[in-house]
Amino acid sequence: YKSEAVAYHQGDMRKWFRSGGNSDIFLLGDRQLIIKEASTSFSVWSALDRMDYLHGICLKFLPSHIQVPDHYGILDSRHLRRQYMLAQKVNDGLTVSDLINGNYPDSLSKDSVASATTEFNGLYRVVKNSIDQAPGRDRMPTNLLPDWNPGNIVVDFTTPTKEKPYTFWIIDQ
């Protein structure tokens, strides 16, 4: 029903984008912002904590084409039994899973797609090694990458870096 309701929305009001796991993601018009809505049985507080640590590790220890979106905060409504996380929208949601399954625009070069999917295979090890070597690791949450999968890595071909024709965005950890 959420995907059908999108057809009735206009302007900058919240518009359902996709569901996954324990939450729904909503867009706000052309704003570079997403709202992640989850039931309070799934704590987005711990997710925000993990993403804060991952954001810092990406900035300090990883190449510039591996990033975490900015996470701005959480609203918690115990009365509604919902939590809302506000975060940076990085693009229209093209994931590594989309690339692997061939669900991408024809305008993308096959070489760029092949490069991104190949690099993804070793990306977990690269990120995990950076986490393990980060100063203060003993004060960080135990597992910073609890939901690593191709659907939780967004590939943004609209923001190339010096190193690569794309940026990987680690989301939903």
GROMACS .gro file of N, CA and C in nm:
model
  519
    1TYR      N    1   0.081  -0.120   0.000
    1TYR     CA    2   0.000   0.000   0.000
    1TYR      C    3   0.086   0.126   0.000
    2LYS      N    4   0.207   0.119   0.057
    2LYS     CA    5   0.291   0.240   0.065
    2LYS      C    6   0.334   0.286  -0.074
    3SER      N    7   0.368   0.190  -0.160
    3SER     CA    8   0.412   0.230  -0.294
    3SER      C    9   0.296   0.292  -0.373
    4GLU      N   10   0.172   0.246  -0.351
    4GLU     CA   11   0.057   0.305  -0.419
    4GLU      C   12   0.030   0.446  -0.368
    5ALA      N   13   0.048   0.468  -0.238
    5ALA     CA   14   0.022   0.599  -0.179
    5ALA      C   15   0.116   0.706  -0.233
    6VAL      N   16   0.234   0.667  -0.279
    6VAL     CA   17   0.331   0.762  -0.334
    6VAL      C   18   0.271   0.841  -0.449
    7ALA      N   19   0.186   0.778  -0.528
    7ALA     CA   20   0.126   0.843  -0.645
    7ALA      C   21   0.042   0.965  -0.606
    8TYR      N   22  -0.008   0.969  -0.483
    8TYR     CA   23  -0.093   1.078  -0.438
    8TYR      C   24  -0.016   1.192  -0.374
    9HIS      N   25   0.110   1.174  -0.346
    9HIS     CA   26   0.189   1.275  -0.277
    9HIS      C   27   0.237   1.382  -0.374
   10GLN      N   28   0.239   1.505  -0.324
   10GLN     CA   29   0.289   1.616  -0.404
   10GLN      C   30   0.377   1.703  -0.315
   11GLY      N   31   0.467   1.775  -0.377
   11GLY     CA   32   0.549   1.871  -0.304
   11GLY      C   33   0.652   1.807  -0.213
   12ASP      N   34   0.677   1.875  -0.101
   12ASP     CA   35   0.785   1.833  -0.012
   12ASP      C   36   0.740   1.742   0.102
   13MET      N   37   0.621   1.691   0.096
   13MET     CA   38   0.579   1.604   0.205
   13MET      C   39   0.654   1.471   0.199
   14ARG      N   40   0.653   1.402   0.307
   14ARG     CA   41   0.722   1.273   0.319
   14ARG      C   42   0.665   1.175   0.217
   15LYS      N   43   0.756   1.107   0.145
   15LYS     CA   44   0.716   1.011   0.042
   15LYS      C   45   0.793   0.881   0.063
   16TRP      N   46   0.720   0.770   0.075
   16TRP     CA   47   0.783   0.640   0.095
   16TRP      C   48   0.877   0.608  -0.020
   17PHE      N   49   0.998   0.557   0.015
   17PHE     CA   50   1.098   0.523  -0.086
   17PHE      C   51   1.119   0.372  -0.094
   18ARG      N   52   1.147   0.310   0.021
   18ARG     CA   53   1.164   0.165   0.024
   18ARG      C   54   1.160   0.115   0.168
   19SER      N   55   1.138  -0.014   0.181
   19SER     CA   56   1.138  -0.080   0.311
   19SER      C   57   1.252  -0.180   0.315
   20GLY      N   58   1.299  -0.206   0.434
   20GLY     CA   59   1.403  -0.306   0.451
   20GLY      C   60   1.420  -0.339   0.597
   21GLY      N   61   1.432  -0.466   0.626
   21GLY     CA   62   1.453  -0.507   0.764
   21GLY      C   63   1.341  -0.460   0.854
   22ASN      N   64   1.375  -0.374   0.947
   22ASN     CA   65   1.280  -0.327   1.048
   22ASN      C   66   1.236  -0.183   1.027
   23SER      N   67   1.252  -0.129   0.906
   23SER     CA   68   1.224   0.013   0.890
   23SER      C   69   1.175   0.047   0.750
   24ASP      N   70   1.122   0.168   0.740
   24ASP     CA   71   1.083   0.227   0.612
   24ASP      C   72   1.165   0.352   0.592
   25ILE      N   73   1.201   0.379   0.468
   25ILE     CA   74   1.277   0.499   0.432
   25ILE      C   75   1.184   0.592   0.355
   26PHE      N   76   1.185   0.720   0.395
   26PHE     CA   77   1.104   0.821   0.330
   26PHE      C   78   1.193   0.933   0.276
   27LEU      N   79   1.153   0.990   0.163
   27LEU     CA   80   1.222   1.105   0.104
   27LEU      C   81   1.138   1.229   0.130
   28LEU      N   82   1.203   1.346   0.123
   28LEU     CA   83   1.133   1.473   0.141
   28LEU      C   84   1.156   1.561   0.019
   29GLY      N   85   1.077   1.540  -0.084
   29GLY     CA   86   1.089   1.620  -0.206
   29GLY      C   87   1.230   1.614  -0.262
   30ASP      N   88   1.285   1.729  -0.300
   30ASP     CA   89   1.420   1.736  -0.356
   30ASP      C   90   1.527   1.754  -0.249
   31ARG      N   91   1.489   1.757  -0.124
   31ARG     CA   92   1.586   1.777  -0.016
   31ARG      C   93   1.681   1.658  -0.007
   32GLN      N   94   1.803   1.686   0.027
   32GLN     CA   95   1.905   1.580   0.042
   32GLN      C   96   1.896   1.522   0.183
   33LEU      N   97   1.778   1.469   0.216
   33LEU     CA   98   1.750   1.419   0.350
   33LEU      C   99   1.659   1.298   0.339
   34ILE      N  100   1.685   1.197   0.421
   34ILE     CA  101   1.594   1.084   0.431
   34ILE      C  102   1.548   1.073   0.576
   35ILE      N  103   1.433   1.013   0.593
   35ILE     CA  104   1.382   0.981   0.726
   35ILE      C  105   1.370   0.830   0.732
   36LYS      N  106   1.436   0.770   0.830
   36LYS     CA  107   1.424   0.627   0.852
   36LYS      C  108   1.329   0.609   0.970
   37GLU      N  109   1.217   0.541   0.947
   37GLU     CA  110   1.116   0.520   1.050
   37GLU      C  111   1.120   0.374   1.093
   38ALA      N  112   1.133   0.351   1.223
   38ALA     CA  113   1.139   0.215   1.275
   38ALA      C  114   1.053   0.203   1.400
   39SER      N  115   1.005   0.083   1.426
   39SER     CA  116   0.932   0.060   1.551
   39SER      C  117   1.032   0.063   1.665
   40THR      N  118   0.987   0.093   1.784
   40THR     CA  119   1.080   0.104   1.896
   40THR      C  120   1.136  -0.031   1.939
   41SER      N  121   1.084  -0.141   1.883
   41SER     CA  122   1.144  -0.271   1.916
   41SER      C  123   1.282  -0.284   1.849
   42PHE      N  124   1.307  -0.204   1.748
   42PHE     CA  125   1.437  -0.200   1.683
   42PHE      C  126   1.497  -0.063   1.715
   43SER      N  127   1.607  -0.061   1.785
   43SER     CA  128   1.663   0.066   1.830
   43SER      C  129   1.751   0.132   1.725
   44VAL      N  130   1.705   0.249   1.677
   44VAL     CA  131   1.789   0.325   1.586
   44VAL      C  132   1.896   0.403   1.664
   45TRP      N  133   1.881   0.407   1.797
   45TRP     CA  134   1.985   0.474   1.879
   45TRP      C  135   2.120   0.404   1.860
   46SER      N  136   2.120   0.271   1.870
   46SER     CA  137   2.247   0.199   1.853
   46SER      C  138   2.297   0.211   1.709
   47ALA      N  139   2.206   0.215   1.613
   47ALA     CA  140   2.246   0.234   1.474
   47ALA      C  141   2.313   0.369   1.455
   48LEU      N  142   2.257   0.474   1.516
   48LEU     CA  143   2.317   0.608   1.506
   48LEU      C  144   2.456   0.608   1.567
   49ASP      N  145   2.474   0.542   1.679
   49ASP     CA  146   2.604   0.533   1.745
   49ASP      C  147   2.706   0.465   1.653
   50ARG      N  148   2.667   0.352   1.594
   50ARG     CA  149   2.756   0.281   1.501
   50ARG      C  150   2.792   0.368   1.381
   51MET      N  151   2.691   0.436   1.325
   51MET     CA  152   2.716   0.517   1.207
   51MET      C  153   2.808   0.635   1.238
   52ASP      N  154   2.797   0.692   1.359
   52ASP     CA  155   2.888   0.800   1.399
   52ASP      C  156   3.033   0.751   1.400
   53TYR      N  157   3.057   0.634   1.458
   53TYR     CA  158   3.193   0.579   1.460
   53TYR      C  159   3.241   0.548   1.318
   54LEU      N  160   3.155   0.484   1.238
   54LEU     CA  161   3.194   0.451   1.100
   54LEU      C  162   3.223   0.576   1.018
   55HIS      N  163   3.147   0.681   1.040
   55HIS     CA  164   3.169   0.807   0.968
   55HIS      C  165   3.310   0.859   0.995
   56GLY      N  166   3.348   0.862   1.122
   56GLY     CA  167   3.482   0.909   1.159
   56GLY      C  168   3.592   0.822   1.102
   57ILE      N  169   3.572   0.691   1.107
   57ILE     CA  170   3.673   0.598   1.053
   57ILE      C  171   3.689   0.618   0.903
   58CYS      N  172   3.578   0.636   0.832
   58CYS     CA  173   3.587   0.659   0.688
   58CYS      C  174   3.664   0.787   0.657
   59LEU      N  175   3.636   0.893   0.732
   59LEU     CA  176   3.704   1.021   0.707
   59LEU      C  177   3.853   1.014   0.735
   60LYS      N  178   3.892   0.942   0.840
   60LYS     CA  179   4.033   0.941   0.881
   60LYS      C  180   4.118   0.830   0.822
   61PHE      N  181   4.059   0.715   0.794
   61PHE     CA  182   4.141   0.598   0.762
   61PHE      C  183   4.112   0.531   0.628
   62LEU      N  184   4.010   0.575   0.556
   62LEU     CA  185   3.976   0.506   0.432
   62LEU      C  186   3.988   0.601   0.312
   63PRO      N  187   4.004   0.545   0.192
   63PRO     CA  188   4.009   0.630   0.073
   63PRO      C  189   3.881   0.713   0.060
   64SER      N  190   3.890   0.825  -0.011
   64SER     CA  191   3.778   0.919  -0.017
   64SER      C  192   3.655   0.864  -0.088
   65HIS      N  193   3.668   0.753  -0.159
   65HIS     CA  194   3.550   0.698  -0.228
   65HIS      C  195   3.471   0.600  -0.139
   66ILE      N  196   3.509   0.587  -0.012
   66ILE     CA  197   3.434   0.504   0.083
   66ILE      C  198   3.386   0.597   0.194
   67GLN      N  199   3.255   0.615   0.203
   67GLN     CA  200   3.199   0.713   0.297
   67GLN      C  201   3.076   0.660   0.368
   68VAL      N  202   3.036   0.734   0.469
   68VAL     CA  203   2.911   0.710   0.541
   68VAL      C  204   2.833   0.841   0.534
   69PRO      N  205   2.703   0.834   0.502
   69PRO     CA  206   2.625   0.958   0.499
   69PRO      C  207   2.622   1.025   0.636
   70ASP      N  208   2.604   1.156   0.636
   70ASP     CA  209   2.587   1.228   0.762
   70ASP      C  210   2.456   1.183   0.826
   71HIS      N  211   2.460   1.158   0.955
   71HIS     CA  212   2.341   1.124   1.032
   71HIS      C  213   2.317   1.239   1.129
   72TYR      N  214   2.198   1.298   1.124
   72TYR     CA  215   2.173   1.422   1.196
   72TYR      C  216   2.111   1.404   1.333
   73GLY      N  217   2.040   1.296   1.356
   73GLY     CA  218   1.981   1.276   1.486
   73GLY      C  219   1.859   1.187   1.480
   74ILE      N  220   1.797   1.172   1.597
   74ILE     CA  221   1.684   1.081   1.612
   74ILE      C  222   1.572   1.151   1.687
   75LEU      N  223   1.451   1.124   1.645
   75LEU     CA  224   1.332   1.163   1.720
   75LEU      C  225   1.269   1.032   1.768
   76ASP      N  226   1.232   1.028   1.894
   76ASP     CA  227   1.176   0.906   1.952
   76ASP      C  228   1.037   0.938   2.006
   77SER      N  229   0.937   0.864   1.960
   77SER     CA  230   0.802   0.883   2.009
   77SER      C  231   0.756   0.755   2.077
   78ARG      N  232   0.764   0.752   2.208
   78ARG     CA  233   0.718   0.634   2.281
   78ARG      C  234   0.567   0.617   2.267
   79HIS      N  235   0.495   0.729   2.260
   79HIS     CA  236   0.350   0.723   2.244
   79HIS      C  237   0.313   0.654   2.113
   80LEU      N  238   0.382   0.686   2.006
   80LEU     CA  239   0.355   0.624   1.876
   80LEU      C  240   0.430   0.493   1.855
   81ARG      N  241   0.522   0.464   1.947
   81ARG     CA  242   0.609   0.345   1.936
   81ARG      C  243   0.688   0.348   1.805
   82ARG      N  244   0.745   0.463   1.776
   82ARG     CA  245   0.824   0.482   1.655
   82ARG      C  246   0.949   0.562   1.686
   83GLN      N  247   1.055   0.536   1.608
   83GLN     CA  248   1.177   0.615   1.613
   83GLN      C  249   1.203   0.663   1.471
   84TYR      N  250   1.254   0.786   1.461
   84TYR     CA  251   1.281   0.846   1.331
   84TYR      C  252   1.425   0.894   1.329
   85MET      N  253   1.504   0.846   1.234
   85MET     CA  254   1.641   0.890   1.217
   85MET      C  255   1.646   0.981   1.094
   86LEU      N  256   1.714   1.094   1.107
   86LEU     CA  257   1.732   1.186   0.996
   86LEU      C  258   1.875   1.170   0.946
   87ALA      N  259   1.889   1.152   0.815
   87ALA     CA  260   2.022   1.130   0.758
   87ALA      C  261   2.031   1.191   0.618
   88GLN      N  262   2.152   1.208   0.572
   88GLN     CA  263   2.181   1.261   0.439
   88GLN      C  264   2.135   1.162   0.332
   89LYS      N  265   2.067   1.213   0.231
   89LYS     CA  266   2.032   1.132   0.114
   89LYS      C  267   2.152   1.138   0.020
   90VAL      N  268   2.204   1.023  -0.021
   90VAL     CA  269   2.325   1.024  -0.102
   90VAL      C  270   2.299   1.015  -0.252
   91ASN      N  271   2.197   0.948  -0.293
   91ASN     CA  272   2.155   0.948  -0.433
   91ASN      C  273   2.021   0.878  -0.440
   92ASP      N  274   1.984   0.827  -0.554
   92ASP     CA  275   1.853   0.764  -0.566
   92ASP      C  276   1.851   0.618  -0.526
   93GLY      N  277   1.955   0.573  -0.456
   93GLY     CA  278   1.949   0.440  -0.397
   93GLY      C  279   1.998   0.326  -0.482
   94LEU      N  280   2.090   0.350  -0.574
   94LEU     CA  281   2.148   0.243  -0.654
   94LEU      C  282   2.247   0.168  -0.565
   95THR      N  283   2.220   0.041  -0.537
   95THR     CA  284   2.305  -0.036  -0.446
   95THR      C  285   2.393  -0.134  -0.523
   96VAL      N  286   2.490  -0.192  -0.452
   96VAL     CA  287   2.573  -0.297  -0.513
   96VAL      C  288   2.483  -0.412  -0.557
   97SER      N  289   2.381  -0.442  -0.478
   97SER     CA  290   2.286  -0.547  -0.514
   97SER      C  291   2.219  -0.517  -0.649
   98ASP      N  292   2.182  -0.391  -0.670
   98ASP     CA  293   2.124  -0.351  -0.799
   98ASP      C  294   2.222  -0.377  -0.913
   99LEU      N  295   2.348  -0.342  -0.892
   99LEU     CA  296   2.450  -0.362  -0.996
   99LEU      C  297   2.467  -0.511  -1.027
  100ILE      N  298   2.476  -0.592  -0.921
  100ILE     CA  299   2.494  -0.736  -0.939
  100ILE      C  300   2.378  -0.797  -1.017
  101ASN      N  301   2.256  -0.747  -0.990
  101ASN     CA  302   2.136  -0.800  -1.055
  101ASN      C  303   2.105  -0.734  -1.189
  102GLY      N  304   2.191  -0.641  -1.233
  102GLY     CA  305   2.172  -0.577  -1.363
  102GLY      C  306   2.065  -0.468  -1.363
  103ASN      N  307   2.025  -0.421  -1.245
  103ASN     CA  308   1.921  -0.317  -1.234
  103ASN      C  309   1.984  -0.179  -1.224
  104TYR      N  310   2.035  -0.131  -1.335
  104TYR     CA  311   2.097   0.002  -1.339
  104TYR      C  312   2.074   0.063  -1.476
  105PRO      N  313   2.085   0.196  -1.485
  105PRO     CA  314   2.059   0.263  -1.613
  105PRO      C  315   2.162   0.225  -1.721
  106ASP      N  316   2.118   0.224  -1.844
  106ASP     CA  317   2.207   0.193  -1.957
  106ASP      C  318   2.318   0.295  -1.971
  107SER      N  319   2.299   0.414  -1.913
  107SER     CA  320   2.399   0.520  -1.925
  107SER      C  321   2.527   0.490  -1.847
  108LEU      N  322   2.522   0.396  -1.752
  108LEU     CA  323   2.643   0.361  -1.677
  108LEU      C  324   2.732   0.271  -1.761
  109SER      N  325   2.861   0.299  -1.757
  109SER     CA  326   2.953   0.216  -1.835
  109SER      C  327   2.969   0.079  -1.768
  110LYS      N  328   2.975  -0.023  -1.848
  110LYS     CA  329   2.991  -0.160  -1.796
  110LYS      C  330   3.122  -0.174  -1.720
  111ASP      N  331   3.227  -0.100  -1.761
  111ASP     CA  332   3.355  -0.104  -1.690
  111ASP      C  333   3.342  -0.047  -1.549
  112SER      N  334   3.269   0.063  -1.533
  112SER     CA  335   3.249   0.122  -1.400
  112SER      C  336   3.169   0.029  -1.311
  113VAL      N  337   3.065  -0.032  -1.367
  113VAL     CA  338   2.984  -0.127  -1.291
  113VAL      C  339   3.068  -0.247  -1.249
  114ALA      N  340   3.147  -0.300  -1.341
  114ALA     CA  341   3.233  -0.415  -1.310
  114ALA      C  342   3.336  -0.378  -1.203
  115SER      N  343   3.393  -0.260  -1.213
  115SER     CA  344   3.491  -0.214  -1.114
  115SER      C  345   3.428  -0.207  -0.975
  116ALA      N  346   3.309  -0.149  -0.965
  116ALA     CA  347   3.241  -0.134  -0.836
  116ALA      C  348   3.204  -0.269  -0.776
  117THR      N  349   3.150  -0.359  -0.856
  117THR     CA  350   3.109  -0.490  -0.801
  117THR      C  351   3.231  -0.573  -0.762
  118THR      N  352   3.339  -0.562  -0.838
  118THR     CA  353   3.462  -0.634  -0.803
  118THR      C  354   3.521  -0.579  -0.674
  119GLU      N  355   3.527  -0.446  -0.662
  119GLU     CA  356   3.583  -0.386  -0.541
  119GLU      C  357   3.499  -0.421  -0.418
  120PHE      N  358   3.368  -0.430  -0.435
  120PHE     CA  359   3.281  -0.463  -0.322
  120PHE      C  360   3.324  -0.594  -0.256
  121ASN      N  361   3.370  -0.691  -0.336
  121ASN     CA  362   3.409  -0.821  -0.281
  121ASN      C  363   3.518  -0.811  -0.174
  122GLY      N  364   3.605  -0.712  -0.183
  122GLY     CA  365   3.710  -0.695  -0.083
  122GLY      C  366   3.685  -0.579   0.012
  123LEU      N  367   3.574  -0.509  -0.008
  123LEU     CA  368   3.548  -0.387   0.069
  123LEU      C  369   3.529  -0.413   0.218
  124TYR      N  370   3.459  -0.519   0.253
  124TYR     CA  371   3.436  -0.550   0.394
  124TYR      C  372   3.569  -0.562   0.468
  125ARG      N  373   3.662  -0.635   0.410
  125ARG     CA  374   3.794  -0.656   0.473
  125ARG      C  375   3.867  -0.523   0.491
  126VAL      N  376   3.860  -0.435   0.392
  126VAL     CA  377   3.926  -0.305   0.399
  126VAL      C  378   3.867  -0.221   0.512
  127VAL      N  379   3.734  -0.215   0.518
  127VAL     CA  380   3.667  -0.136   0.623
  127VAL      C  381   3.693  -0.198   0.760
  128LYS      N  382   3.681  -0.329   0.771
  128LYS     CA  383   3.702  -0.398   0.900
  128LYS      C  384   3.845  -0.377   0.949
  129ASN      N  385   3.944  -0.385   0.862
  129ASN     CA  386   4.084  -0.361   0.903
  129ASN      C  387   4.101  -0.220   0.956
  130SER      N  388   4.037  -0.122   0.893
  130SER     CA  389   4.046   0.016   0.940
  130SER      C  390   3.981   0.032   1.077
  131ILE      N  391   3.869  -0.035   1.097
  131ILE     CA  392   3.802  -0.031   1.228
  131ILE      C  393   3.894  -0.090   1.335
  132ASP      N  394   3.952  -0.206   1.305
  132ASP     CA  395   4.036  -0.275   1.404
  132ASP      C  396   4.161  -0.196   1.440
  133GLN      N  397   4.210  -0.113   1.348
  133GLN     CA  398   4.332  -0.035   1.373
  133GLN      C  399   4.304   0.105   1.427
  134ALA      N  400   4.178   0.142   1.437
  134ALA     CA  401   4.144   0.278   1.481
  134ALA      C  402   4.177   0.297   1.629
  135PRO      N  403   4.235   0.412   1.662
  135PRO     CA  404   4.259   0.441   1.805
  135PRO      C  405   4.126   0.445   1.880
  136GLY      N  406   4.125   0.395   2.002
  136GLY     CA  407   4.004   0.394   2.082
  136GLY      C  408   3.907   0.283   2.046
  137ARG      N  409   3.955   0.184   1.973
  137ARG     CA  410   3.869   0.072   1.930
  137ARG      C  411   3.800   0.007   2.050
  138ASP      N  412   3.865   0.004   2.163
  138ASP     CA  413   3.808  -0.060   2.281
  138ASP      C  414   3.686   0.016   2.336
  139ARG      N  415   3.668   0.142   2.297
  139ARG     CA  416   3.554   0.220   2.343
  139ARG      C  417   3.440   0.222   2.241
  140MET      N  418   3.460   0.160   2.126
  140MET     CA  419   3.358   0.159   2.020
  140MET      C  420   3.262   0.043   2.042
  141PRO      N  421   3.142   0.052   1.982
  141PRO     CA  422   3.051  -0.064   1.987
  141PRO      C  423   3.121  -0.188   1.933
  142THR      N  424   3.083  -0.304   1.984
  142THR     CA  425   3.152  -0.428   1.949
  142THR      C  426   3.151  -0.457   1.800
  143ASN      N  427   3.035  -0.448   1.738
  143ASN     CA  428   3.025  -0.479   1.596
  143ASN      C  429   2.972  -0.358   1.521
  144LEU      N  430   3.060  -0.293   1.446
  144LEU     CA  431   3.019  -0.175   1.371
  144LEU      C  432   2.956  -0.210   1.236
  145LEU      N  433   2.966  -0.335   1.195
  145LEU     CA  434   2.914  -0.376   1.064
  145LEU      C  435   2.820  -0.496   1.079
  146PRO      N  436   2.709  -0.482   1.153
  146PRO     CA  437   2.623  -0.598   1.178
  146PRO      C  438   2.538  -0.642   1.060
  147ASP      N  439   2.519  -0.556   0.961
  147ASP     CA  440   2.429  -0.590   0.850
  147ASP      C  441   2.497  -0.563   0.715
  148TRP      N  442   2.621  -0.613   0.700
  148TRP     CA  443   2.696  -0.592   0.577
  148TRP      C  444   2.640  -0.681   0.468
  149ASN      N  445   2.588  -0.620   0.363
  149ASN     CA  446   2.541  -0.696   0.247
  149ASN      C  447   2.532  -0.600   0.128
  150PRO      N  448   2.524  -0.654   0.006
  150PRO     CA  449   2.524  -0.568  -0.114
  150PRO      C  450   2.410  -0.467  -0.118
  151GLY      N  451   2.301  -0.493  -0.047
  151GLY     CA  452   2.189  -0.400  -0.044
  151GLY      C  453   2.213  -0.281   0.048
  152ASN      N  454   2.316  -0.288   0.132
  152ASN     CA  455   2.346  -0.180   0.225
  152ASN      C  456   2.471  -0.101   0.188
  153ILE      N  457   2.512  -0.113   0.063
  153ILE     CA  458   2.620  -0.030   0.010
  153ILE      C  459   2.566   0.040  -0.114
  154VAL      N  460   2.548   0.171  -0.103
  154VAL     CA  461   2.500   0.250  -0.215
  154VAL      C  462   2.620   0.291  -0.300
  155VAL      N  463   2.606   0.279  -0.432
  155VAL     CA  464   2.711   0.318  -0.524
  155VAL      C  465   2.664   0.444  -0.595
  156ASP      N  466   2.739   0.551  -0.576
  156ASP     CA  467   2.701   0.682  -0.631
  156ASP      C  468   2.796   0.718  -0.745
  157PHE      N  469   2.747   0.706  -0.867
  157PHE     CA  470   2.828   0.739  -0.985
  157PHE      C  471   2.823   0.888  -1.016
  158THR      N  472   2.744   0.965  -0.941
  158THR     CA  473   2.735   1.109  -0.966
  158THR      C  474   2.840   1.187  -0.887
  159THR      N  475   2.913   1.121  -0.796
  159THR     CA  476   3.018   1.188  -0.720
  159THR      C  477   3.149   1.109  -0.730
  160PRO      N  478   3.213   1.113  -0.848
  160PRO     CA  479   3.340   1.043  -0.861
  160PRO      C  480   3.448   1.110  -0.774
  161THR      N  481   3.551   1.034  -0.743
  161THR     CA  482   3.665   1.087  -0.667
  161THR      C  483   3.789   1.078  -0.754
  162LYS      N  484   3.901   1.121  -0.698
  162LYS     CA  485   4.028   1.109  -0.773
  162LYS      C  486   4.063   0.962  -0.797
  163GLU      N  487   4.025   0.876  -0.700
  163GLU     CA  488   4.062   0.735  -0.708
  163GLU      C  489   3.968   0.653  -0.797
  164LYS      N  490   3.838   0.685  -0.793
  164LYS     CA  491   3.739   0.599  -0.857
  164LYS      C  492   3.630   0.682  -0.926
  165PRO      N  493   3.559   0.622  -1.023
  165PRO     CA  494   3.449   0.693  -1.089
  165PRO      C  495   3.318   0.686  -1.010
  166TYR      N  496   3.327   0.650  -0.883
  166TYR     CA  497   3.209   0.635  -0.798
  166TYR      C  498   3.248   0.654  -0.653
  167THR      N  499   3.146   0.664  -0.568
  167THR     CA  500   3.165   0.666  -0.423
  167THR      C  501   3.080   0.556  -0.364
  168PHE      N  502   3.138   0.478  -0.274
  168PHE     CA  503   3.062   0.380  -0.197
  168PHE      C  504   3.010   0.450  -0.072
  169TRP      N  505   2.882   0.432  -0.042
  169TRP     CA  506   2.822   0.486   0.081
  169TRP      C  507   2.775   0.368   0.165
  170ILE      N  508   2.832   0.353   0.282
  170ILE     CA  509   2.791   0.247   0.374
  170ILE      C  510   2.668   0.295   0.448
  171ILE      N  511   2.557   0.221   0.434
  171ILE     CA  512   2.432   0.261   0.497
  171ILE      C  513   2.379   0.149   0.586
  172ASP      N  514   2.285   0.184   0.670
  172ASP     CA  515   2.203   0.089   0.743
  172ASP      C  516   2.281  -0.016   0.821
  173GLN      N  517   2.377   0.028   0.902
  173GLN     CA  518   2.454  -0.066   0.983
  173GLN      C  519   2.412  -0.062   1.126
   0.00000   0.00000   0.00000
